[in-house]
CSV table of C-alpha atoms in Angstrom, one decimal:
chain,number,residue,atom,x,y,z
Z,1,MET,CA,-0.2,-0.1,-0.1
Z,2,SER,CA,2.9,2.4,0.7
Z,3,MET,CA,4.5,1.7,-2.6
Z,4,LEU,CA,1.2,2.9,-4.3
Z,5,LEU,CA,1.4,6.0,-2.4
Z,6,ALA,CA,4.9,6.7,-3.2
Z,7,VAL,CA,4.2,6.1,-6.5
Z,8,HIS,CA,1.2,8.4,-6.9
Z,9,ASP,CA,3.1,11.3,-4.9
Z,10,ALA,CA,5.9,10.8,-7.5
Z,11,TYR,CA,3.4,11.0,-10.6
Z,12,GLY,CA,1.9,13.9,-8.9
Z,13,ALA,CA,5.1,15.7,-8.3
Z,14,VAL,CA,6.1,15.1,-12.1
Z,15,LEU,CA,2.6,16.3,-13.4
Z,16,ALA,CA,2.9,19.5,-11.1
Z,17,GLN,CA,5.9,20.4,-13.3
Z,18,VAL,CA,4.5,20.1,-16.8
Z,19,GLY,CA,3.1,23.4,-17.8
Z,20,ASN,CA,0.2,23.8,-20.0
Z,21,PRO,CA,1.5,24.0,-23.5
Z,22,THR,CA,0.4,26.5,-26.1
Z,23,PRO,CA,-0.2,25.4,-29.7
Z,24,GLU,CA,1.8,27.0,-32.4
Z,25,ALA,CA,1.3,26.8,-36.1
Z,26,PRO,CA,3.8,24.7,-38.4
Z,27,PRO,CA,6.1,27.2,-40.4
Z,28,ALA,CA,4.5,26.7,-43.8
Z,29,SER,CA,0.7,26.5,-42.7
Z,30,ASP,CA,-0.6,29.4,-44.3
Z,31,LYS,CA,0.4,28.3,-47.7
Z,32,LEU,CA,-1.0,24.9,-47.1
Z,33,LEU,CA,-4.4,26.3,-45.6
Z,34,ARG,CA,-4.6,28.6,-49.0
Z,35,LEU,CA,-4.0,25.6,-51.2
Z,36,VAL,CA,-6.7,23.6,-49.2
Z,37,ARG,CA,-9.2,26.6,-49.6
Z,38,TYR,CA,-8.4,26.7,-53.4
Z,39,PHE,CA,-9.1,22.9,-53.7
Z,40,THR,CA,-12.2,23.5,-51.8
Z,41,TRP,CA,-13.3,26.0,-54.3
Z,42,PHE,CA,-12.4,23.6,-57.0
Z,43,VAL,CA,-14.0,20.9,-56.0
Z,44,LEU,CA,-17.4,22.8,-55.3
Z,45,LEU,CA,-17.3,24.4,-59.0
Z,46,SER,CA,-16.7,21.2,-60.5
Z,47,GLY,CA,-19.8,19.6,-58.5
Z,48,ILE,CA,-21.8,22.6,-59.4
Z,49,LEU,CA,-20.8,22.0,-63.5
Z,50,GLY,CA,-21.1,18.3,-63.3
Z,51,ILE,CA,-24.9,18.8,-62.2
Z,52,THR,CA,-25.5,21.4,-64.7
Z,53,TYR,CA,-24.0,19.5,-67.6
Z,54,ALA,CA,-25.8,16.4,-66.6
Z,55,GLY,CA,-29.2,18.0,-66.1
Z,56,GLY,CA,-28.5,19.6,-69.6
Z,57,LYS,CA,-27.9,16.4,-71.1
Z,58,PHE,CA,-30.9,14.9,-69.2
Z,59,ALA,CA,-33.2,17.6,-70.6
Z,60,TRP,CA,-31.5,17.1,-74.2
Z,61,GLU,CA,-32.3,13.3,-74.3
Z,62,LYS,CA,-36.1,13.6,-73.1
Z,63,TRP,CA,-36.4,16.3,-76.0
Z,64,THR,CA,-34.8,14.3,-78.8
Z,65,GLY,CA,-36.4,10.9,-77.3
Z,66,GLY,CA,-33.1,9.2,-77.0
Z,67,GLY,CA,-31.9,6.5,-74.4
Z,68,LEU,CA,-31.7,7.9,-70.8
Z,69,GLU,CA,-27.8,7.6,-69.8
Z,70,SER,CA,-27.9,10.8,-68.1
Z,71,PRO,CA,-29.7,9.9,-65.0
Z,72,LYS,CA,-26.9,7.8,-64.0
Z,73,MET,CA,-24.6,11.1,-64.6
Z,74,VAL,CA,-26.9,13.0,-62.2
Z,75,ALA,CA,-26.8,10.6,-59.4
Z,76,GLY,CA,-22.9,10.2,-59.7
Z,77,ALA,CA,-22.5,14.1,-59.7
Z,78,MET,CA,-24.8,14.3,-56.6
Z,79,ILE,CA,-23.2,11.2,-54.8
Z,80,GLY,CA,-19.7,12.9,-55.6
Z,81,GLY,CA,-20.9,16.0,-54.1
Z,82,ILE,CA,-22.2,14.4,-50.9
Z,83,ILE,CA,-18.7,12.9,-50.5
Z,84,ALA,CA,-16.9,16.1,-51.4
Z,85,THR,CA,-19.4,18.0,-49.1
Z,86,SER,CA,-18.6,15.6,-46.3
Z,87,ALA,CA,-15.0,15.8,-46.6
Z,88,GLY,CA,-14.7,19.4,-46.4
Z,89,THR,CA,-16.8,19.5,-43.3
Z,90,ILE,CA,-14.3,16.7,-41.8
Z,91,MET,CA,-11.1,18.7,-42.6
Z,92,ASN,CA,-12.7,22.0,-41.5
Z,93,ALA,CA,-13.5,20.2,-38.1
Z,94,ALA,CA,-9.9,19.1,-37.9
Z,95,ILE,CA,-8.1,22.2,-39.1
Z,96,GLY,CA,-9.8,24.4,-36.8
């Protein structure tokens, strides 16, 4: 029992000397965050363009009476958008 108390006291003495560290940003973090922001805008714009293109193609196929291949494109663009949006949310939570 006394051994346990001695370990507890030693552990408390060591922890009492450790200060509260303040986080500091890495040296090139500004450039990396800027690159992440540009990549986020690129993903958002490409998703919007993909859904717009697929919607236009869907309307064209309906108007001309051709085979309907574009619903797959619309579904793929929407699933890709959901994945991209989720990744952005996770990255924003991780960064800050």
